[in-house]
PDB file of C-alpha atoms in Angstrom:
ATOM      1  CA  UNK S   1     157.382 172.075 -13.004  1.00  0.00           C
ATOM      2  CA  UNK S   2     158.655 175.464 -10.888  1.00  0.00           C
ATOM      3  CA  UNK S   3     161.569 176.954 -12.543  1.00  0.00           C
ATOM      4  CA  UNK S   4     165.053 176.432  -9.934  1.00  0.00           C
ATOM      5  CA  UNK S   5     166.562 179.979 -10.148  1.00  0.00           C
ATOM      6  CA  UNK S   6     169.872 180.267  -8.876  1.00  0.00           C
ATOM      7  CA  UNK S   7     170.370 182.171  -5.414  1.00  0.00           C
ATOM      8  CA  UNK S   8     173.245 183.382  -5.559  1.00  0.00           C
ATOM      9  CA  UNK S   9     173.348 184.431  -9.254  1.00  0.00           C
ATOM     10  CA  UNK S  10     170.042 186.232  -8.958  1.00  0.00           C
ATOM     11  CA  UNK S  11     171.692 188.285  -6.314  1.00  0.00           C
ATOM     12  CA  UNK S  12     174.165 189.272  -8.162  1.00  0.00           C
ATOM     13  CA  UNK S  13     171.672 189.946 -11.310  1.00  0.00           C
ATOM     14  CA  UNK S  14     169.561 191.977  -8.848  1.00  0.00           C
ATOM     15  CA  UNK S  15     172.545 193.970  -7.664  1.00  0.00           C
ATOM     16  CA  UNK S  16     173.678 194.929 -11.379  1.00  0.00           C
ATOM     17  CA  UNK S  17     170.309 196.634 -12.095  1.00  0.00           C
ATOM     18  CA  UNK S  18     170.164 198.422  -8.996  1.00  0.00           C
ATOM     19  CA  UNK S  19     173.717 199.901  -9.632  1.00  0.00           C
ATOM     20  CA  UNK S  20     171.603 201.380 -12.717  1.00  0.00           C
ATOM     21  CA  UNK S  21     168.804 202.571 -10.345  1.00  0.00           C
ATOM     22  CA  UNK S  22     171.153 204.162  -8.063  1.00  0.00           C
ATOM     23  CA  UNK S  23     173.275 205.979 -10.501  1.00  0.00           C
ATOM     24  CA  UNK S  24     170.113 207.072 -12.508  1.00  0.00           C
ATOM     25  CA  UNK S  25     168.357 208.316  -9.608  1.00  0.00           C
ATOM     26  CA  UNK S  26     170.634 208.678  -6.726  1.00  0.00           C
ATOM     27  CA  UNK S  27     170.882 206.542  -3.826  1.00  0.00           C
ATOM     28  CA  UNK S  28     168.230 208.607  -1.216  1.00  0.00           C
ATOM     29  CA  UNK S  29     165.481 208.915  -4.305  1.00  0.00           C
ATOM     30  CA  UNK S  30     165.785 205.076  -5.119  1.00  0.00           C
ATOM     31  CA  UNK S  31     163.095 203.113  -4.173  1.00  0.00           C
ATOM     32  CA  UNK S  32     162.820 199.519  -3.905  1.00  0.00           C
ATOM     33  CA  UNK S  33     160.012 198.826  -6.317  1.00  0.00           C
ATOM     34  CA  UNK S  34     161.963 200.720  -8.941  1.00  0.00           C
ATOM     35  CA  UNK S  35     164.885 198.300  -8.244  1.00  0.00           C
ATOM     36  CA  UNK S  36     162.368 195.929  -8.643  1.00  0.00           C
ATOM     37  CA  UNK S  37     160.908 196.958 -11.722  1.00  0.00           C
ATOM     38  CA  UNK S  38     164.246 196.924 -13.424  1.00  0.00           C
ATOM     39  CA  UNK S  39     164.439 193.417 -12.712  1.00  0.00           C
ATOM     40  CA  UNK S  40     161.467 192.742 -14.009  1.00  0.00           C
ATOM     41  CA  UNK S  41     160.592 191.013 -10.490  1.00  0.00           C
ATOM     42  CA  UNK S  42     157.566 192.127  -7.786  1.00  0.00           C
ATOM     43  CA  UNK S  43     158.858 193.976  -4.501  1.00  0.00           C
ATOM     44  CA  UNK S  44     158.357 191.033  -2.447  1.00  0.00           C
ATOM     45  CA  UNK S  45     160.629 189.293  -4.908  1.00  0.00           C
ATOM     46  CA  UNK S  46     163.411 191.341  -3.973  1.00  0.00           C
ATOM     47  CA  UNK S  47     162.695 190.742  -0.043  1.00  0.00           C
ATOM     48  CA  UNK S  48     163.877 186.800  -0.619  1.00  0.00           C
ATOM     49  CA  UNK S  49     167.330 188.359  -1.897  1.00  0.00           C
ATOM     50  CA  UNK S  50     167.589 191.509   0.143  1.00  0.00           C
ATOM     51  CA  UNK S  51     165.859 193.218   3.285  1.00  0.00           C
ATOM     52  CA  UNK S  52     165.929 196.644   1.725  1.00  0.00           C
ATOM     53  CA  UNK S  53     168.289 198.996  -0.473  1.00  0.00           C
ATOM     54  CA  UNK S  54     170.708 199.684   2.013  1.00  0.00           C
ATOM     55  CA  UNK S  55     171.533 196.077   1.924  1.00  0.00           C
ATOM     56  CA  UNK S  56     171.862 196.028  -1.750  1.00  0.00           C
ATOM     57  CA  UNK S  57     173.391 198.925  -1.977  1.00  0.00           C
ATOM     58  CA  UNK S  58     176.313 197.436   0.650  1.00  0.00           C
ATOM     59  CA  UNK S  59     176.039 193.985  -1.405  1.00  0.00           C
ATOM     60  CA  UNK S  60     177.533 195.954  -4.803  1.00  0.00           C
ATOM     61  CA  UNK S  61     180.253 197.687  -2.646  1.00  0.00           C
ATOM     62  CA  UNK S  62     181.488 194.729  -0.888  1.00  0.00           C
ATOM     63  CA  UNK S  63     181.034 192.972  -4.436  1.00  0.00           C
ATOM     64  CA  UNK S  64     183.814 195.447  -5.676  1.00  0.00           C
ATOM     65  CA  UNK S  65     185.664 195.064  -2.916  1.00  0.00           C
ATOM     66  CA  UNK S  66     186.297 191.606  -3.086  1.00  0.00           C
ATOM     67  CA  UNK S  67     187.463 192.002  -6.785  1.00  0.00           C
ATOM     68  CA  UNK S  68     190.029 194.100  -5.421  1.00  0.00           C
ATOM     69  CA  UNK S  69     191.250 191.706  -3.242  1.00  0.00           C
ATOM     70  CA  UNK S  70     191.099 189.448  -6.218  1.00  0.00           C
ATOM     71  CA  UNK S  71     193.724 191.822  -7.619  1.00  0.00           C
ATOM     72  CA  UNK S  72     195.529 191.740  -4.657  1.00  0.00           C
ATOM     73  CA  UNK S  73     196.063 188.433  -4.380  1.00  0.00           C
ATOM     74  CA  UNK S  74     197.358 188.051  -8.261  1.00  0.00           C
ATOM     75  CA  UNK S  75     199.458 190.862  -7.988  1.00  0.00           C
ATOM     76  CA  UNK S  76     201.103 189.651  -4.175  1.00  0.00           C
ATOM     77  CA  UNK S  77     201.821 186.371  -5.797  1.00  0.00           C
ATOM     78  CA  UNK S  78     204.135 187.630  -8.866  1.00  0.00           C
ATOM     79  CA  UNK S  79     207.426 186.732  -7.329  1.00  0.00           C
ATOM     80  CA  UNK S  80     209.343 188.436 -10.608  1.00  0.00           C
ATOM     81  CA  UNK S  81     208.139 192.030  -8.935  1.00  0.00           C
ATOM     82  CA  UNK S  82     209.233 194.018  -5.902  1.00  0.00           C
ATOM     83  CA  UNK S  83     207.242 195.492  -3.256  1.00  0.00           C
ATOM     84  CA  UNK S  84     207.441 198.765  -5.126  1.00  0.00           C
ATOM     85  CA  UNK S  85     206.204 197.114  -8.233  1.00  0.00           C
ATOM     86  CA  UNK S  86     203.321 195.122  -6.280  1.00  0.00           C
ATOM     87  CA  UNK S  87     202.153 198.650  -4.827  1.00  0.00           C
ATOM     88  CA  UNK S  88     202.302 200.226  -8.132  1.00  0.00           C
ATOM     89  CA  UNK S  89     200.369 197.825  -9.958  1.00  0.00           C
ATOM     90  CA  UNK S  90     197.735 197.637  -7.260  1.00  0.00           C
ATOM     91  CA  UNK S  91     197.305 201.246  -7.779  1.00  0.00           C
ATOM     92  CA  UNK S  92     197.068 201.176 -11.474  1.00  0.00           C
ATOM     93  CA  UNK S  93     194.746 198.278 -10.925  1.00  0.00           C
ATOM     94  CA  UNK S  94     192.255 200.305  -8.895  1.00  0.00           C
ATOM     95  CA  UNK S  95     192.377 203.566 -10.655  1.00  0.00           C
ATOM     96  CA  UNK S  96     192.102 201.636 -13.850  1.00  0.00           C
ATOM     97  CA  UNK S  97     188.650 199.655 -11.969  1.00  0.00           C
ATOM     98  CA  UNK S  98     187.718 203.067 -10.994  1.00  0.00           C
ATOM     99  CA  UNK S  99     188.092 204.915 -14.445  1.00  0.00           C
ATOM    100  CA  UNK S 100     186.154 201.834 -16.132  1.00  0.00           C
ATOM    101  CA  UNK S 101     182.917 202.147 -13.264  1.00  0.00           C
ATOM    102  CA  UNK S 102     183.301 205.982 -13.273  1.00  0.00           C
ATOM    103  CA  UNK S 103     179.852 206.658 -12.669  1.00  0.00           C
ATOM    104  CA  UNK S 104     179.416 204.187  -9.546  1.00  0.00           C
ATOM    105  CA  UNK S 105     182.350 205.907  -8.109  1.00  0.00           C
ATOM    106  CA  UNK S 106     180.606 209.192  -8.553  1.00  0.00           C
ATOM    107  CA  UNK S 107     177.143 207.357  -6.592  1.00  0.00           C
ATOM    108  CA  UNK S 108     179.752 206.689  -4.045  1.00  0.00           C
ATOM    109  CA  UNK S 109     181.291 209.915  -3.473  1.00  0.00           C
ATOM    110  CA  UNK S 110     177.952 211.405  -3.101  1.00  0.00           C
ATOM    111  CA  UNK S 111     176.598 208.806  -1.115  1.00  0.00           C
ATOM    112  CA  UNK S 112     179.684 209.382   1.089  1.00  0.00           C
ATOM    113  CA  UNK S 113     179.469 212.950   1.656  1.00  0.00           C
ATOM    114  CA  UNK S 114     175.699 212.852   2.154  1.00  0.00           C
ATOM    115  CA  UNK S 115     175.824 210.559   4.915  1.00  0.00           C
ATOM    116  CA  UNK S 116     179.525 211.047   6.445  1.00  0.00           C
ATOM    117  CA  UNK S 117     177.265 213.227   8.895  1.00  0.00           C
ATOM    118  CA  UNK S 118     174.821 211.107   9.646  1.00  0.00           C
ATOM    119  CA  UNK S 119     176.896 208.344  11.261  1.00  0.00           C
ATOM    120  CA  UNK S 120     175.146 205.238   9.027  1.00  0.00           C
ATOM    121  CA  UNK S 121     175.718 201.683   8.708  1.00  0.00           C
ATOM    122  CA  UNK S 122     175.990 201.634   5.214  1.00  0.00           C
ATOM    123  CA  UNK S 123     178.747 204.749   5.266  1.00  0.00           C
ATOM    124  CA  UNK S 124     180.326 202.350   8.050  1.00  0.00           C
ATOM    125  CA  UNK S 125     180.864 199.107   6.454  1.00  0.00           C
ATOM    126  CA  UNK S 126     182.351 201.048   3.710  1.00  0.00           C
ATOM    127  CA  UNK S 127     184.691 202.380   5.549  1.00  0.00           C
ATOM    128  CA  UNK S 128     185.977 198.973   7.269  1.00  0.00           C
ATOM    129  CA  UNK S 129     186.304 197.571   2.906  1.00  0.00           C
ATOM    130  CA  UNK S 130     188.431 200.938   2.005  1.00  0.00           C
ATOM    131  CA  UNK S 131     190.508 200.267   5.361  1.00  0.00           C
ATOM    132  CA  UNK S 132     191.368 196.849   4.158  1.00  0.00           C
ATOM    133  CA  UNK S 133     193.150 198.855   1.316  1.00  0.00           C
ATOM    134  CA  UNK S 134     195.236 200.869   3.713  1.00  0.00           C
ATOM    135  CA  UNK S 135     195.989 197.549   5.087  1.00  0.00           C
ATOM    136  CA  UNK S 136     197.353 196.186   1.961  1.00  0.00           C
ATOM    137  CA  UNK S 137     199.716 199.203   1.313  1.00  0.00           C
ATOM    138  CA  UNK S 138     201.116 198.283   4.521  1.00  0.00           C
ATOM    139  CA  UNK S 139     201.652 195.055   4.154  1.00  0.00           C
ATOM    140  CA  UNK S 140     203.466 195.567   1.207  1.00  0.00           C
ATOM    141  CA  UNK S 141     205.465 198.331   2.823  1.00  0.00           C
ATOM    142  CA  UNK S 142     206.245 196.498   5.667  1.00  0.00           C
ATOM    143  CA  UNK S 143     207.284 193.717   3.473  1.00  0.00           C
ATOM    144  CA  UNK S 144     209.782 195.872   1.102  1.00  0.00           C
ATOM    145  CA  UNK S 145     211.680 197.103   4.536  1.00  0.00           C
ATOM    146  CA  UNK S 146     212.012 193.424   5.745  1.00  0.00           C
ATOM    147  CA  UNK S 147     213.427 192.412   2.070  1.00  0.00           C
ATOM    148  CA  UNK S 148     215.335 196.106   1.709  1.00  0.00           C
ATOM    149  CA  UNK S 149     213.756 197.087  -1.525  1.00  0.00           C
ATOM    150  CA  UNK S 150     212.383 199.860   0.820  1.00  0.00           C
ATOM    151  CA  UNK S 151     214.216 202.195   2.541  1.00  0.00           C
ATOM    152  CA  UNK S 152     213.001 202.600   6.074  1.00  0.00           C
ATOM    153  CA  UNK S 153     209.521 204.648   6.935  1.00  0.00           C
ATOM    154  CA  UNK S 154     207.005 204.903   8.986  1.00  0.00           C
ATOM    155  CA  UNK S 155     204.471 202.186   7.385  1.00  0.00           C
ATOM    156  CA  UNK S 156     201.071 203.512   9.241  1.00  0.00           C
ATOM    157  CA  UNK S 157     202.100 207.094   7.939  1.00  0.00           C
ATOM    158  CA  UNK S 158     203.018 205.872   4.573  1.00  0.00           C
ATOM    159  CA  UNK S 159     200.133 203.388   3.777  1.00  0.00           C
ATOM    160  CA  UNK S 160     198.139 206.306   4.908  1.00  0.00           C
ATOM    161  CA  UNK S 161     199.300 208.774   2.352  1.00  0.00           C
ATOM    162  CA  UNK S 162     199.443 206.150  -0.249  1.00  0.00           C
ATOM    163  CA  UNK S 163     195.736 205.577   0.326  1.00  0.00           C
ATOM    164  CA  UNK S 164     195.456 209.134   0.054  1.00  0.00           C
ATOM    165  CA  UNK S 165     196.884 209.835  -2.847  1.00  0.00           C
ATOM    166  CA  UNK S 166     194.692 207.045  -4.280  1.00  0.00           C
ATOM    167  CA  UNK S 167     191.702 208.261  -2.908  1.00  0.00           C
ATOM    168  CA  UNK S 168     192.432 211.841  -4.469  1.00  0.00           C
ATOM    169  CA  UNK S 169     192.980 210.555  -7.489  1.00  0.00           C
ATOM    170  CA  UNK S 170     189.124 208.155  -8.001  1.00  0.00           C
ATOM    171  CA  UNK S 171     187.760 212.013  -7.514  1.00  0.00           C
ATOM    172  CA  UNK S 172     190.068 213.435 -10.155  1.00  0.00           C
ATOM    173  CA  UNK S 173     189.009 211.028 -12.184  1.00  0.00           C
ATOM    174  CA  UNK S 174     185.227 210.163 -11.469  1.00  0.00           C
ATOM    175  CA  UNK S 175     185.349 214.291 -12.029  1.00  0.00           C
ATOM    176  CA  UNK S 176     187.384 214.931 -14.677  1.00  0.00           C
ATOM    177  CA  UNK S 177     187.627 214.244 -18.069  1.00  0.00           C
ATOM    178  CA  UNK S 178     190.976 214.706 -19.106  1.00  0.00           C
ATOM    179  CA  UNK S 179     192.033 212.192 -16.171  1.00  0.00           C
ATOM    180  CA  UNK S 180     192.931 209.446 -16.714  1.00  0.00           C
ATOM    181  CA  UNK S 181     194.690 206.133 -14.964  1.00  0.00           C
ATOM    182  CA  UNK S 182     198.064 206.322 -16.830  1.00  0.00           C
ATOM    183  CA  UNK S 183     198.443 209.812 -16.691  1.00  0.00           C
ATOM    184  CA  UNK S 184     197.849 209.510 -12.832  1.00  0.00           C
ATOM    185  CA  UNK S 185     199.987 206.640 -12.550  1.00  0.00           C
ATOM    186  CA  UNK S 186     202.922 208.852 -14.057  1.00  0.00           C
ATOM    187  CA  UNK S 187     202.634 211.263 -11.312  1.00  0.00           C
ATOM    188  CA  UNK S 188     202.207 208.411  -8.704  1.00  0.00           C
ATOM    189  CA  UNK S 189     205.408 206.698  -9.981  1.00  0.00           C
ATOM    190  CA  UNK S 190     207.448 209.381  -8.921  1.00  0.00           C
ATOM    191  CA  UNK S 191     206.327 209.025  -5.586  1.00  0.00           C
ATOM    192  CA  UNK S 192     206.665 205.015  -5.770  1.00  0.00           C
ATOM    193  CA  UNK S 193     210.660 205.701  -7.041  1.00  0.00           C
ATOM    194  CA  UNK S 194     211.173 207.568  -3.710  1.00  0.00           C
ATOM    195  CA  UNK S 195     210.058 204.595  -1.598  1.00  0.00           C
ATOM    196  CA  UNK S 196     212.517 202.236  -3.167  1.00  0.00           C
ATOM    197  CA  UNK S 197     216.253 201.210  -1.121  1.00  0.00           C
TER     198      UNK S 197
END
């Protein structure tokens, strides 16, 4: 009798090891049948999941993306906080994420400044996820004006720098090792304080 294997968790198992595969050997030097080989599964295995390692590659991002929204989600629905609280917890949240996959981050960085120039899909649909985050510091802005707990700003400008300022910080820590989320949250609260009615 065939053995049923389970799409959708076999995506996600073929996903994991490529992380590995990526971060060991960079994203331009991985080949598929090395991906494949960590599976333990032939190349054309890996074609019934994925049509190449762009598309896995895309599959792990938007994986971590949608845990963020996860996080989102819990934190928006904690009536007991503020806005101000929401934002800062979302930002602990994904500098904490970040510390914990450090060395993905680090695949992404250089993933992103090797092909920033060359205009790819990949870079692309990574940078509609990381605009959803700008999106969420606005709603959340936008929010704390309408309810008062913020005083009055420009919330396009402000989700901006917030993103920013988180962005800045995933390098500081994917880079170094004295970083860490709660000391960067310290610095970040100060910031947060002057947002607040």
């Amino acid at each position: 009798m065939p053995k049923i294997v389970d799409y959708n968790l076999r995506k996600q198992q073929i996903m994991r090891e490529a992380i590995h595969v990526f971060i060991e050997e960079g994203y331009h030097k991985t080949k598929l049948h090395q991906i494949a080989e960590r599976c333990n599964l032939g190349r054309t295995t890996i074609y019934k999941y994925f049509k190449d390692k762009n598309e896995i590659f895309y599959y792990a991002v938007n994986d971590i993306f949608s845990l963020l929204e996860n996080d989102y989600q819990r934190i928006a629905n904690q009536p007991h906080l503020s806005q101000v609280d929401k934002i800062e917890a979302y930002i602990a949240k994904l500098l904490e994420d970040c510390y914990q996959k450090k060395n993905f981050m680090l695949l992404l960085i250089d993933l992103w400044l090797r092909l920033k120039r060359e205009n790819c899909e990949v870079v692309n649909k990574v940078k509609e996820r990381a605009h959803e985050i700008r999106l969420v510091f606005g709603k959340l802005l936008q929010e704390g004006i309408e309810k008062q707990e913020i005083r009055p700003l420009n919330v396009q400008s402000m989700s901006f720098t917030l993103f920013s300022l988180v962005e800045s910080l995933i390098l500081q820590i994917s880079f170094a090792e004295e970083m860490t989320p709660v000391k960067s949250l310290k610095s970040v609260n100060i910031l947060l304080n002057g947002l607040r009615a």
